């Protein structure tokens, strides 16, 4: 049973997120998502449109996602990986190299981001309509 983990805010869920989750799941049999809490989003200077509970509801409805846990801090990843016996850590390559320190505990994979879509772009495009 290969266990995969990834982290993010996943606000205004879009096909770029789904592409990431589908490819992350393909590395194993069980995918855990560390979903940024509203408090952690403040630390990340991100103002999510949907609350944590709404974003969690959406993620849990995705066939690739097996478990959603709260992401409260930058440095919980190592503890999550050990506690949840994670084999592979996956992130989009906008984070390339940022989490290489986790290589001591699990495989680290950065996947190419889906081009020309982002939560910020969705907000901008809707705003100007
Ligand atoms: N993503 C992607 N393609 C896009 C947009 C996002 O592959 N067009 C990926 C990101 O690379 C990330 C995941 O989808 O792996 C979630 O994206 P965000 O919600 O923007 O995540 P972020 O705010 O970068 O939070 O501790 C890690 C942070 O919580 C990551």
PDB file of C-alpha atoms and ligand atoms in Angstrom:
ATOM      1  CA  UNK A   1       0.000   0.000   0.000  1.00  0.00           C
ATOM      2  CA  UNK A   2       1.850   3.060  -1.285  1.00  0.00           C
ATOM      3  CA  UNK A   3       0.762   6.252   0.473  1.00  0.00           C
ATOM      4  CA  UNK A   4       1.069   9.639  -1.202  1.00  0.00           C
ATOM      5  CA  UNK A   5       0.668  13.097   0.348  1.00  0.00           C
ATOM      6  CA  UNK A   6       0.301  16.584  -1.078  1.00  0.00           C
ATOM      7  CA  UNK A   7      -0.619  19.985   0.410  1.00  0.00           C
ATOM      8  CA  UNK A   8      -2.458  23.074  -0.743  1.00  0.00           C
ATOM      9  CA  UNK A   9      -5.257  25.609  -0.378  1.00  0.00           C
ATOM     10  CA  UNK A  10      -7.371  24.215  -3.250  1.00  0.00           C
ATOM     11  CA  UNK A  11      -9.597  27.291  -3.391  1.00  0.00           C
ATOM     12  CA  UNK A  12     -12.134  27.614  -6.259  1.00  0.00           C
ATOM     13  CA  UNK A  13     -11.349  24.036  -7.263  1.00  0.00           C
ATOM     14  CA  UNK A  14     -10.342  23.865 -10.945  1.00  0.00           C
ATOM     15  CA  UNK A  15      -8.949  21.427 -13.500  1.00  0.00           C
ATOM     16  CA  UNK A  16      -5.340  22.330 -12.622  1.00  0.00           C
ATOM     17  CA  UNK A  17      -5.969  21.002  -9.119  1.00  0.00           C
ATOM     18  CA  UNK A  18      -7.638  17.870 -10.501  1.00  0.00           C
ATOM     19  CA  UNK A  19      -4.678  17.241 -12.860  1.00  0.00           C
ATOM     20  CA  UNK A  20      -2.329  17.425  -9.888  1.00  0.00           C
ATOM     21  CA  UNK A  21      -4.437  15.142  -7.682  1.00  0.00           C
ATOM     22  CA  UNK A  22      -4.951  12.571 -10.443  1.00  0.00           C
ATOM     23  CA  UNK A  23      -1.211  12.365 -11.172  1.00  0.00           C
ATOM     24  CA  UNK A  24      -0.314  12.323  -7.466  1.00  0.00           C
ATOM     25  CA  UNK A  25      -2.678   9.398  -6.830  1.00  0.00           C
ATOM     26  CA  UNK A  26      -1.144   7.495  -9.747  1.00  0.00           C
ATOM     27  CA  UNK A  27       2.097   7.202  -7.731  1.00  0.00           C
ATOM     28  CA  UNK A  28       0.410   4.997  -5.131  1.00  0.00           C
ATOM     29  CA  UNK A  29      -2.813   3.546  -3.735  1.00  0.00           C
ATOM     30  CA  UNK A  30      -3.816   6.111  -1.118  1.00  0.00           C
ATOM     31  CA  UNK A  31      -3.710   9.905  -1.452  1.00  0.00           C
ATOM     32  CA  UNK A  32      -3.733  12.243   1.533  1.00  0.00           C
ATOM     33  CA  UNK A  33      -4.247  15.975   1.050  1.00  0.00           C
ATOM     34  CA  UNK A  34      -2.995  18.409   3.702  1.00  0.00           C
ATOM     35  CA  UNK A  35      -5.560  21.169   3.183  1.00  0.00           C
ATOM     36  CA  UNK A  36      -4.521  24.640   4.303  1.00  0.00           C
ATOM     37  CA  UNK A  37      -6.735  25.874   7.142  1.00  0.00           C
ATOM     38  CA  UNK A  38      -8.147  29.406   7.024  1.00  0.00           C
ATOM     39  CA  UNK A  39      -5.636  30.409   9.699  1.00  0.00           C
ATOM     40  CA  UNK A  40      -2.710  28.953   7.717  1.00  0.00           C
ATOM     41  CA  UNK A  41      -3.941  30.749   4.597  1.00  0.00           C
ATOM     42  CA  UNK A  42      -3.488  34.000   6.519  1.00  0.00           C
ATOM     43  CA  UNK A  43       0.100  32.955   7.176  1.00  0.00           C
ATOM     44  CA  UNK A  44       0.428  32.221   3.432  1.00  0.00           C
ATOM     45  CA  UNK A  45      -1.148  35.635   2.711  1.00  0.00           C
ATOM     46  CA  UNK A  46      -3.912  33.869   0.790  1.00  0.00           C
ATOM     47  CA  UNK A  47      -7.532  34.927   1.137  1.00  0.00           C
ATOM     48  CA  UNK A  48      -9.535  31.823   0.146  1.00  0.00           C
ATOM     49  CA  UNK A  49     -13.028  32.386  -1.222  1.00  0.00           C
ATOM     50  CA  UNK A  50     -14.314  29.137   0.332  1.00  0.00           C
ATOM     51  CA  UNK A  51     -13.860  28.285   4.010  1.00  0.00           C
ATOM     52  CA  UNK A  52     -11.821  25.257   5.063  1.00  0.00           C
ATOM     53  CA  UNK A  53     -14.947  23.149   5.596  1.00  0.00           C
ATOM     54  CA  UNK A  54     -16.275  23.953   2.089  1.00  0.00           C
ATOM     55  CA  UNK A  55     -12.854  23.306   0.485  1.00  0.00           C
ATOM     56  CA  UNK A  56     -12.638  20.024   2.438  1.00  0.00           C
ATOM     57  CA  UNK A  57     -16.111  18.985   1.265  1.00  0.00           C
ATOM     58  CA  UNK A  58     -15.078  19.584  -2.352  1.00  0.00           C
ATOM     59  CA  UNK A  59     -11.791  17.678  -2.039  1.00  0.00           C
ATOM     60  CA  UNK A  60     -13.451  14.702  -0.326  1.00  0.00           C
ATOM     61  CA  UNK A  61     -15.769  14.356  -3.334  1.00  0.00           C
ATOM     62  CA  UNK A  62     -12.808  13.773  -5.675  1.00  0.00           C
ATOM     63  CA  UNK A  63     -12.255  10.118  -6.602  1.00  0.00           C
ATOM     64  CA  UNK A  64      -8.455  10.460  -6.291  1.00  0.00           C
ATOM     65  CA  UNK A  65      -8.542  11.748  -2.690  1.00  0.00           C
ATOM     66  CA  UNK A  66      -8.673   9.244   0.186  1.00  0.00           C
ATOM     67  CA  UNK A  67      -8.084  11.477   3.199  1.00  0.00           C
ATOM     68  CA  UNK A  68      -8.052  15.220   3.902  1.00  0.00           C
ATOM     69  CA  UNK A  69      -6.121  16.506   6.925  1.00  0.00           C
ATOM     70  CA  UNK A  70      -5.662  20.115   8.075  1.00  0.00           C
ATOM     71  CA  UNK A  71      -2.476  21.938   7.131  1.00  0.00           C
ATOM     72  CA  UNK A  72      -1.865  24.395   9.964  1.00  0.00           C
ATOM     73  CA  UNK A  73       1.848  25.166   9.755  1.00  0.00           C
ATOM     74  CA  UNK A  74       4.754  25.151   7.298  1.00  0.00           C
ATOM     75  CA  UNK A  75       6.672  22.602   9.321  1.00  0.00           C
ATOM     76  CA  UNK A  76       4.134  19.842  10.018  1.00  0.00           C
ATOM     77  CA  UNK A  77       5.060  17.906   6.866  1.00  0.00           C
ATOM     78  CA  UNK A  78       7.836  15.762   8.361  1.00  0.00           C
ATOM     79  CA  UNK A  79       5.641  14.759  11.305  1.00  0.00           C
ATOM     80  CA  UNK A  80       2.691  14.050   8.971  1.00  0.00           C
ATOM     81  CA  UNK A  81       4.907  11.874   6.769  1.00  0.00           C
ATOM     82  CA  UNK A  82       6.089   9.795   9.740  1.00  0.00           C
ATOM     83  CA  UNK A  83       2.712   9.617  11.527  1.00  0.00           C
ATOM     84  CA  UNK A  84       0.809   8.680   8.348  1.00  0.00           C
ATOM     85  CA  UNK A  85       3.601   6.420   7.000  1.00  0.00           C
ATOM     86  CA  UNK A  86       3.783   8.331   3.736  1.00  0.00           C
ATOM     87  CA  UNK A  87       5.970   6.948   0.942  1.00  0.00           C
ATOM     88  CA  UNK A  88       5.776   9.795  -1.580  1.00  0.00           C
ATOM     89  CA  UNK A  89       5.406  13.570  -1.231  1.00  0.00           C
ATOM     90  CA  UNK A  90       4.077  15.325  -4.351  1.00  0.00           C
ATOM     91  CA  UNK A  91       3.735  19.044  -5.166  1.00  0.00           C
ATOM     92  CA  UNK A  92       3.361  21.161  -8.279  1.00  0.00           C
ATOM     93  CA  UNK A  93       6.701  22.356  -9.675  1.00  0.00           C
ATOM     94  CA  UNK A  94       6.048  25.950  -8.645  1.00  0.00           C
ATOM     95  CA  UNK A  95       7.429  24.474  -5.415  1.00  0.00           C
ATOM     96  CA  UNK A  96      10.375  22.811  -7.168  1.00  0.00           C
ATOM     97  CA  UNK A  97      13.241  22.180  -4.722  1.00  0.00           C
ATOM     98  CA  UNK A  98      11.445  23.791  -1.755  1.00  0.00           C
ATOM     99  CA  UNK A  99      10.709  20.491  -0.040  1.00  0.00           C
ATOM    100  CA  UNK A 100      13.854  18.511  -0.901  1.00  0.00           C
ATOM    101  CA  UNK A 101      14.625  18.295   2.848  1.00  0.00           C
ATOM    102  CA  UNK A 102      11.810  15.708   3.023  1.00  0.00           C
ATOM    103  CA  UNK A 103      13.900  13.337   0.862  1.00  0.00           C
ATOM    104  CA  UNK A 104      15.370  11.902   4.081  1.00  0.00           C
ATOM    105  CA  UNK A 105      11.931  10.506   4.925  1.00  0.00           C
ATOM    106  CA  UNK A 106      10.160   9.820   1.632  1.00  0.00           C
ATOM    107  CA  UNK A 107      10.318  10.198  -2.133  1.00  0.00           C
ATOM    108  CA  UNK A 108       9.783  13.827  -3.264  1.00  0.00           C
ATOM    109  CA  UNK A 109       8.141  14.482  -6.649  1.00  0.00           C
ATOM    110  CA  UNK A 110       7.395  17.830  -8.287  1.00  0.00           C
ATOM    111  CA  UNK A 111       4.832  17.672 -11.085  1.00  0.00           C
ATOM    112  CA  UNK A 112       4.459  20.192 -13.883  1.00  0.00           C
ATOM    113  CA  UNK A 113       1.751  22.752 -13.142  1.00  0.00           C
ATOM    114  CA  UNK A 114      -1.230  22.946 -15.502  1.00  0.00           C
ATOM    115  CA  UNK A 115      -0.624  26.008 -17.634  1.00  0.00           C
ATOM    116  CA  UNK A 116      -2.815  29.138 -17.792  1.00  0.00           C
ATOM    117  CA  UNK A 117      -5.193  28.310 -14.951  1.00  0.00           C
ATOM    118  CA  UNK A 118      -5.048  29.458 -11.350  1.00  0.00           C
ATOM    119  CA  UNK A 119      -7.445  30.599  -8.657  1.00  0.00           C
ATOM    120  CA  UNK A 120      -6.043  34.111  -9.056  1.00  0.00           C
ATOM    121  CA  UNK A 121      -6.716  34.061 -12.818  1.00  0.00           C
ATOM    122  CA  UNK A 122     -10.296  32.902 -12.258  1.00  0.00           C
ATOM    123  CA  UNK A 123     -10.893  35.787  -9.832  1.00  0.00           C
ATOM    124  CA  UNK A 124      -9.304  38.301 -12.239  1.00  0.00           C
ATOM    125  CA  UNK A 125     -11.229  37.047 -15.278  1.00  0.00           C
ATOM    126  CA  UNK A 126     -14.559  37.124 -13.444  1.00  0.00           C
ATOM    127  CA  UNK A 127     -13.844  40.550 -11.950  1.00  0.00           C
ATOM    128  CA  UNK A 128     -13.295  42.205 -15.341  1.00  0.00           C
ATOM    129  CA  UNK A 129     -16.461  40.744 -16.917  1.00  0.00           C
TER     130      UNK A 129
HETATM  131  N1  LIG B   1      -1.489  23.425  -9.163  1.00  0.00           N
HETATM  132  C1  LIG B   1      -1.189  22.937 -10.436  1.00  0.00           C
HETATM  133  N2  LIG B   1      -1.579  23.641 -11.526  1.00  0.00           N
HETATM  134  C2  LIG B   1      -2.263  24.808 -11.390  1.00  0.00           C
HETATM  135  C3  LIG B   1      -2.575  25.303 -10.103  1.00  0.00           C
HETATM  136  C4  LIG B   1      -2.172  24.580  -8.990  1.00  0.00           C
HETATM  137  O1  LIG B   1      -0.565  21.865 -10.575  1.00  0.00           O
HETATM  138  N3  LIG B   1      -2.637  25.488 -12.516  1.00  0.00           N
HETATM  139  C5  LIG B   1      -1.038  22.644  -7.997  1.00  0.00           C
HETATM  140  C6  LIG B   1      -0.045  23.402  -7.113  1.00  0.00           C
HETATM  141  O2  LIG B   1       1.270  23.292  -7.633  1.00  0.00           O
HETATM  142  C7  LIG B   1      -0.207  22.672  -5.782  1.00  0.00           C
HETATM  143  C8  LIG B   1      -1.695  22.272  -5.795  1.00  0.00           C
HETATM  144  O3  LIG B   1      -2.140  22.356  -7.168  1.00  0.00           O
HETATM  145  O4  LIG B   1       0.591  21.487  -5.763  1.00  0.00           O
HETATM  146  C9  LIG B   1      -2.546  23.181  -4.931  1.00  0.00           C
HETATM  147  O5  LIG B   1      -2.372  24.506  -5.379  1.00  0.00           O
HETATM  148  P1  LIG B   1      -2.615  25.705  -4.314  1.00  0.00           P
HETATM  149  O6  LIG B   1      -3.928  25.512  -3.644  1.00  0.00           O
HETATM  150  O7  LIG B   1      -2.297  27.002  -5.005  1.00  0.00           O
HETATM  151  O8  LIG B   1      -1.472  25.376  -3.263  1.00  0.00           O
HETATM  152  P2  LIG B   1      -0.484  26.416  -2.538  1.00  0.00           P
HETATM  153  O9  LIG B   1      -1.235  27.617  -2.114  1.00  0.00           O
HETATM  154  O10 LIG B   1       0.703  26.533  -3.425  1.00  0.00           O
HETATM  155  O11 LIG B   1      -0.143  25.634  -1.169  1.00  0.00           O
HETATM  156  O12 LIG B   1       2.610  23.702   2.115  1.00  0.00           O
HETATM  157  C10 LIG B   1       2.317  23.768   0.728  1.00  0.00           C
HETATM  158  C11 LIG B   1       1.282  24.820   0.460  1.00  0.00           C
HETATM  159  O13 LIG B   1       0.132  24.595   1.266  1.00  0.00           O
HETATM  160  C12 LIG B   1       0.907  24.786  -1.025  1.00  0.00           C
END
